[in-house]
Short mmCIF file of C-alpha atoms and ligand atoms in Angstrom, two decimals:
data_model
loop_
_atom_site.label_atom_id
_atom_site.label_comp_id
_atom_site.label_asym_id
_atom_site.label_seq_id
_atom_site.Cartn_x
_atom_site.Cartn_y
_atom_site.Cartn_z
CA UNK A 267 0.00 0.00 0.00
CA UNK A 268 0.99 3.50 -0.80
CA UNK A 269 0.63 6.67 1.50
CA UNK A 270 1.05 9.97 0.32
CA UNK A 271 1.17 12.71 3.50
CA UNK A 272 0.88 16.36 2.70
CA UNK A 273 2.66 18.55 5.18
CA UNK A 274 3.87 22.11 5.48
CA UNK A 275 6.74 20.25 7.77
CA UNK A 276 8.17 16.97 6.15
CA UNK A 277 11.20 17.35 8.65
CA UNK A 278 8.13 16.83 11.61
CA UNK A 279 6.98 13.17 10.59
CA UNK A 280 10.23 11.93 8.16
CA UNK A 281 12.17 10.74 11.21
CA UNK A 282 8.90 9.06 12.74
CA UNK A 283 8.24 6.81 9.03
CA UNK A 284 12.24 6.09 9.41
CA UNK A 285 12.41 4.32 12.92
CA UNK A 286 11.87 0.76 13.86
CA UNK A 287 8.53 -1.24 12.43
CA UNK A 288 7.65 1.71 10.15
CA UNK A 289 10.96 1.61 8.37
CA UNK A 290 10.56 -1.84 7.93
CA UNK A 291 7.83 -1.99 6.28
CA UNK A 292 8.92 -0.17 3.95
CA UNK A 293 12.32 -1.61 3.52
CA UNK A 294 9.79 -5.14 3.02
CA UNK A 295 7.89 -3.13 0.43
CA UNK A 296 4.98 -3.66 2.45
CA UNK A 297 4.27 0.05 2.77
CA UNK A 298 5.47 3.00 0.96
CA UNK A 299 5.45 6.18 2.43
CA UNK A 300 6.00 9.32 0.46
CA UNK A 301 5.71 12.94 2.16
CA UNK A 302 5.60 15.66 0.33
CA UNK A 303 5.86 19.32 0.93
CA UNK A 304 3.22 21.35 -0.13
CA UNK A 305 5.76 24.55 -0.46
CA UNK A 306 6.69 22.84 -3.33
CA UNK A 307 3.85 23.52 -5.27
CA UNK A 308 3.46 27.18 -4.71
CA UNK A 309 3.93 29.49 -7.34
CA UNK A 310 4.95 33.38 -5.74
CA UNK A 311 8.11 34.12 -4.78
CA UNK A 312 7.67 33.77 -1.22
CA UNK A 313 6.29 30.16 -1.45
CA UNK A 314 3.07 31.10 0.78
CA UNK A 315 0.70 28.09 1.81
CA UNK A 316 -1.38 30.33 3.94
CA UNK A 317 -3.58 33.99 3.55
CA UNK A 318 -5.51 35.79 6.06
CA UNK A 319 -9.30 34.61 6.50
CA UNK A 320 -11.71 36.31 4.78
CA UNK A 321 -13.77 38.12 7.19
CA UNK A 322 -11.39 39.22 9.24
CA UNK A 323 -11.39 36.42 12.19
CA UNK A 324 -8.08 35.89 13.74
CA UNK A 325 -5.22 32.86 12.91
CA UNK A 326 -4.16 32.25 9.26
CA UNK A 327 -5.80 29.85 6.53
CA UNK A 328 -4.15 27.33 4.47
CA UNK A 329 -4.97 28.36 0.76
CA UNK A 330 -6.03 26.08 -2.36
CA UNK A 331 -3.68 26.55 -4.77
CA UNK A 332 -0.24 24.63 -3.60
CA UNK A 333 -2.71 21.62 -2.10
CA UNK A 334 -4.81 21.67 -5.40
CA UNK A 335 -1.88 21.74 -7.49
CA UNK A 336 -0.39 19.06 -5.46
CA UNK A 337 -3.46 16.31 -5.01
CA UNK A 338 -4.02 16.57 -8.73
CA UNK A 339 -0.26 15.48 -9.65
CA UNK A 340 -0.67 12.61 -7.32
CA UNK A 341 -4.37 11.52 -8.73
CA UNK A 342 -3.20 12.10 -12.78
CA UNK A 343 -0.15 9.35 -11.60
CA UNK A 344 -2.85 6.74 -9.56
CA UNK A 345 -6.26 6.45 -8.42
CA UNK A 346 -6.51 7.27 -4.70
CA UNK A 347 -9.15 5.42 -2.71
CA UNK A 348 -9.43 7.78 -0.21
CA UNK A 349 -7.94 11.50 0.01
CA UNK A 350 -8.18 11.93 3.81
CA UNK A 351 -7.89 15.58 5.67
CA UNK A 352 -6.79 15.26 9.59
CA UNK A 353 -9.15 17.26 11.74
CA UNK A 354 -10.62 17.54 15.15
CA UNK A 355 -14.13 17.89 13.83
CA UNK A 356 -13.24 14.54 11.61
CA UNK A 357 -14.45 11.46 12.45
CA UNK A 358 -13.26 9.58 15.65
CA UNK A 359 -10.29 7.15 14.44
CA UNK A 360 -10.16 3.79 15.83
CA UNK A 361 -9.16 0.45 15.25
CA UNK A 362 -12.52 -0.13 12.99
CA UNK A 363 -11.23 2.73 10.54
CA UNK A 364 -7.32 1.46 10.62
CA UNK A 365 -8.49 -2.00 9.66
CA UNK A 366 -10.60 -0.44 6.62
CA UNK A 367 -7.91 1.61 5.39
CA UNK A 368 -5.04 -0.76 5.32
CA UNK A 369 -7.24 -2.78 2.69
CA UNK A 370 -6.59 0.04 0.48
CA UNK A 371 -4.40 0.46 -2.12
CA UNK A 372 -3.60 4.20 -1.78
CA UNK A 373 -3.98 7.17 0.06
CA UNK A 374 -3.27 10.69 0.76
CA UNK A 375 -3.35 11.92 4.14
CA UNK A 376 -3.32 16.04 4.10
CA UNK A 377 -2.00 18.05 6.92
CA UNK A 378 -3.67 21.09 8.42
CA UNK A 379 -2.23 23.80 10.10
CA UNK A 380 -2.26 27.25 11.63
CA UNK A 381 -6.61 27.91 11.88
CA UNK A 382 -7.07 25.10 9.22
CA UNK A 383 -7.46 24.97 5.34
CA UNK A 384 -9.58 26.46 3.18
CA UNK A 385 -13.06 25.34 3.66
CA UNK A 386 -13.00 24.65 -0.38
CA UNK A 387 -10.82 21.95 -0.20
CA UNK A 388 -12.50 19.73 1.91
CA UNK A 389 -15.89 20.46 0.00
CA UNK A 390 -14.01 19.38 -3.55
CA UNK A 391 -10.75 17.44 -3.00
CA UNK A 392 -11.05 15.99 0.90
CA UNK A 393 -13.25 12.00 0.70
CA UNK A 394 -12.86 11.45 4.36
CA UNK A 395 -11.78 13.50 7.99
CA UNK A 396 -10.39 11.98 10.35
CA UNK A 397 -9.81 13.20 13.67
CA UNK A 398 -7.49 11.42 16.38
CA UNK A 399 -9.50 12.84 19.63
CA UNK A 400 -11.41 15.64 20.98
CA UNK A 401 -8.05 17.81 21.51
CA UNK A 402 -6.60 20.47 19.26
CA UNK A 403 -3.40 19.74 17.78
CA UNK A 404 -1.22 22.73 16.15
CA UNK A 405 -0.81 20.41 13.23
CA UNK A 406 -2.01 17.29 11.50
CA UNK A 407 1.27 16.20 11.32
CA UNK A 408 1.33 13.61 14.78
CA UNK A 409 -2.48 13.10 13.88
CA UNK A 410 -0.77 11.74 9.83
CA UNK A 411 1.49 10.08 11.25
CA UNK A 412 -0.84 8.19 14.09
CA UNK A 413 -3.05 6.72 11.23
CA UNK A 414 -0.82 5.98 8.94
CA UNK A 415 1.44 3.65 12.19
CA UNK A 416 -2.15 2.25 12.71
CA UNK A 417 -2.81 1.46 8.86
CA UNK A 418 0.54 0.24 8.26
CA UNK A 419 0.72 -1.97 11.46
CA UNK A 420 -1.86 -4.31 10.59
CA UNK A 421 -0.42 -5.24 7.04
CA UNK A 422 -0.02 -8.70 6.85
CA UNK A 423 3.67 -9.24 7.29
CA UNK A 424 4.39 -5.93 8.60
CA UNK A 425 4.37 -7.43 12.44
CA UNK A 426 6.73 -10.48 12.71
CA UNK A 427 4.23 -12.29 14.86
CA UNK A 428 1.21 -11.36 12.94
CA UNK A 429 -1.16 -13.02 15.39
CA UNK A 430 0.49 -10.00 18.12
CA UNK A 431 -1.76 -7.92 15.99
CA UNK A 432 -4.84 -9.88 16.05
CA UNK A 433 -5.15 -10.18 20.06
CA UNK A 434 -4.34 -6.98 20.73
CA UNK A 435 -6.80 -4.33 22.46
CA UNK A 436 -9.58 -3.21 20.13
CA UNK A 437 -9.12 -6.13 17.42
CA UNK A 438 -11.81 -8.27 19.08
CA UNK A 439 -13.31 -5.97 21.08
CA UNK A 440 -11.65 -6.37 24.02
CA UNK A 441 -8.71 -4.79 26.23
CA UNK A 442 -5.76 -6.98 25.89
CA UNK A 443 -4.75 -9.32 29.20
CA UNK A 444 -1.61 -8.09 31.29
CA UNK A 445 1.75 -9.16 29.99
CA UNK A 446 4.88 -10.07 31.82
CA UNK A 447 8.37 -11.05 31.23
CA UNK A 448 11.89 -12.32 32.99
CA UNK A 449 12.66 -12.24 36.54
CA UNK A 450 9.31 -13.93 37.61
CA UNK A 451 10.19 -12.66 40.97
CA UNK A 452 11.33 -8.27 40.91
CA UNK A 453 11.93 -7.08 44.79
CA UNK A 454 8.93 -9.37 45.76
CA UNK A 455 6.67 -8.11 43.07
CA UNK A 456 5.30 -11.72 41.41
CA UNK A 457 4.18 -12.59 37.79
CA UNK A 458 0.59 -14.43 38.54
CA UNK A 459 1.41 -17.88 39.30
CA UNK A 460 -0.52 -19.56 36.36
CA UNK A 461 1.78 -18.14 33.97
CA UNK A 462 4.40 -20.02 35.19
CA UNK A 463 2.45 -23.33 35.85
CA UNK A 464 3.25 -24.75 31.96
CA UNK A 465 -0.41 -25.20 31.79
CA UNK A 466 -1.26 -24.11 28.14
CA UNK A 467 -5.37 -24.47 28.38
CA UNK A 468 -5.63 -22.56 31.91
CA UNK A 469 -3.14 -20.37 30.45
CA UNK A 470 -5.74 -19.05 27.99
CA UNK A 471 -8.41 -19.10 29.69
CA UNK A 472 -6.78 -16.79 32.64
CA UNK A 473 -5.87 -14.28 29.84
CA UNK A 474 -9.27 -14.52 28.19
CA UNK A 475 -11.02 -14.11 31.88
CA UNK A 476 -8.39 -10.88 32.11
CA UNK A 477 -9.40 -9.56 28.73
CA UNK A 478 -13.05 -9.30 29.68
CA UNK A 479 -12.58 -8.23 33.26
CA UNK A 480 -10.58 -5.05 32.78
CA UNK A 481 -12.84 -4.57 29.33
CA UNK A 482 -15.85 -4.34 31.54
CA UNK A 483 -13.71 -2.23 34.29
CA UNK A 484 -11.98 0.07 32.52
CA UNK A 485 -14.14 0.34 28.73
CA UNK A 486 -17.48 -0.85 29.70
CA UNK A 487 -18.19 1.09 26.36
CA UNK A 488 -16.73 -1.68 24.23
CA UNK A 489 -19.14 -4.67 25.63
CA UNK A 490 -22.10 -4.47 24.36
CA UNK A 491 -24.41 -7.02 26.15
N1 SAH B 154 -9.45 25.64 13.81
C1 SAH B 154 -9.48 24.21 13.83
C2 SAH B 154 -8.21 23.63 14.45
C3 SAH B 154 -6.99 23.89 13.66
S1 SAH B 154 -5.61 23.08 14.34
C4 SAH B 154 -10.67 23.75 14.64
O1 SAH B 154 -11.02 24.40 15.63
O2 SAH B 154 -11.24 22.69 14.32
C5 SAH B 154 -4.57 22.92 12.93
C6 SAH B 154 -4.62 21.60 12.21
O3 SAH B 154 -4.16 20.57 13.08
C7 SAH B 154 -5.97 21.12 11.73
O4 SAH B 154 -6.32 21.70 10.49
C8 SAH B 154 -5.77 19.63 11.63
O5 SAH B 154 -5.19 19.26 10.39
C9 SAH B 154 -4.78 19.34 12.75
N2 SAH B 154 -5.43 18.81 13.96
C10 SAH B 154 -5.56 19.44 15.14
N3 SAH B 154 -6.18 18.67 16.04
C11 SAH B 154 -6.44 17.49 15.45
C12 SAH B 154 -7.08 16.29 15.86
N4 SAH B 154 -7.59 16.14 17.08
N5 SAH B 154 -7.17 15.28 14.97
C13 SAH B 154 -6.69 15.41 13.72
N6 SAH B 154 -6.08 16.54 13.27
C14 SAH B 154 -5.96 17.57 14.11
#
């Protein structure tokens, strides 16, 4: 799969899409990841990707031209199955949404900034808005770069364990179980005993029991009985 983020600040997100599973995923061919600055495609001298608001409210506006001039290079070279625009007034991400979107082919994830873009764009160009949680961010750069891990993550092949994906929190609609590793024993503090007992059945069952209990404690949201 191919994603294409639009960003007034590449140098904000390239490290992120260099490190650790992201990286390779790419390296596998798995994922490609292409961001692109949208300073590029301005035409005036001073490279300006944002204007005052009409109306006279205060903050700055991201105009049409530069993103315009970009998404069209991108669509005349593929077909894009979503063009998504980050934003708190999106819809809510979740795992639901990253499972969807890593079946696709392509996408472009744009980046907002300053007040936000012009309202234009996201009537003509923008096919979906995602937001990442009722907070304001100064940029959609973190929120890009948060869907895109998400997306990228679940790719078959991307994980090394690929089950690790399926059993984690969300994926069946529950919290995942507590996890533990070497010493069994830290300053008195003990790993549950039935982890240790080699029992493989009561093993499962223990985390399944854990899955549902902190579910219902701690997301009683997510059961719906
Ligand atoms: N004036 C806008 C906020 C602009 S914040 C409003 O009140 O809705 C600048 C940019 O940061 C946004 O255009 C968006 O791309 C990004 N952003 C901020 N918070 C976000 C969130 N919770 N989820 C996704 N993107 C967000």
């Amino acid at each position: 799969m191919r994603i294409d983020i639009l960003t007034v600040l590449p140098e904000m997100i390239e490290g992120f899409f260099n490190c650790s599973i992201m990286a390779r995923a790419q390296k596998k061919g798995l994922a490609e990841i292409v961001i692109h600055n949208i300073r590029d495609y301005t035409t005036d001298k001073h490279h300006k990707t944002d204007d005052y608001p009409f109306g006279g409210s205060a903050g700055m506006v991201m105009k049409i031209e530069p993103i315009d001039r970009l998404i069209s290079e991108l669509r005349s070279q593929r077909s894009y199955d979503e063009v998504i625009f980050t934003s708190p007034d999106g819809e809510k991400f979740n795992q639901r949404m990253a499972n969807n979107l890593s079946l696709c082919g392509n996408l472009i994830i744009l980046c907002g900034h300053f007040k936000g873009i012009d309202y234009r764009i996201r009537e003509h160009l923008i096919t979906k808005e995602i937001s990442i949680g009722d907070y304001v961010l100064t940029g959609g750069e973190l929120a890009a770069a948060a869907i895109a891990d998400a997306v990228v993550r679940i790719i078959p092949g991307v994980l090394n364990d690929e089950q690790s994906a399926l059993d984690d929190s969300f994926q069946d609609g529950l919290l995942d179980h507590p996890v533990y590793t070497r010493p069994a024993d830290y300053k008195g503090w003990r790993v549950p005993d039935i982890l240790l007992s080699g029992n493989e059945a009561l093993i499962r069952e223990w985390e399944l029991n854990q899955q549902i209990e902190r579910t219902k404690r701690l997301r009683p949201d997510l059961i719906s009985d």
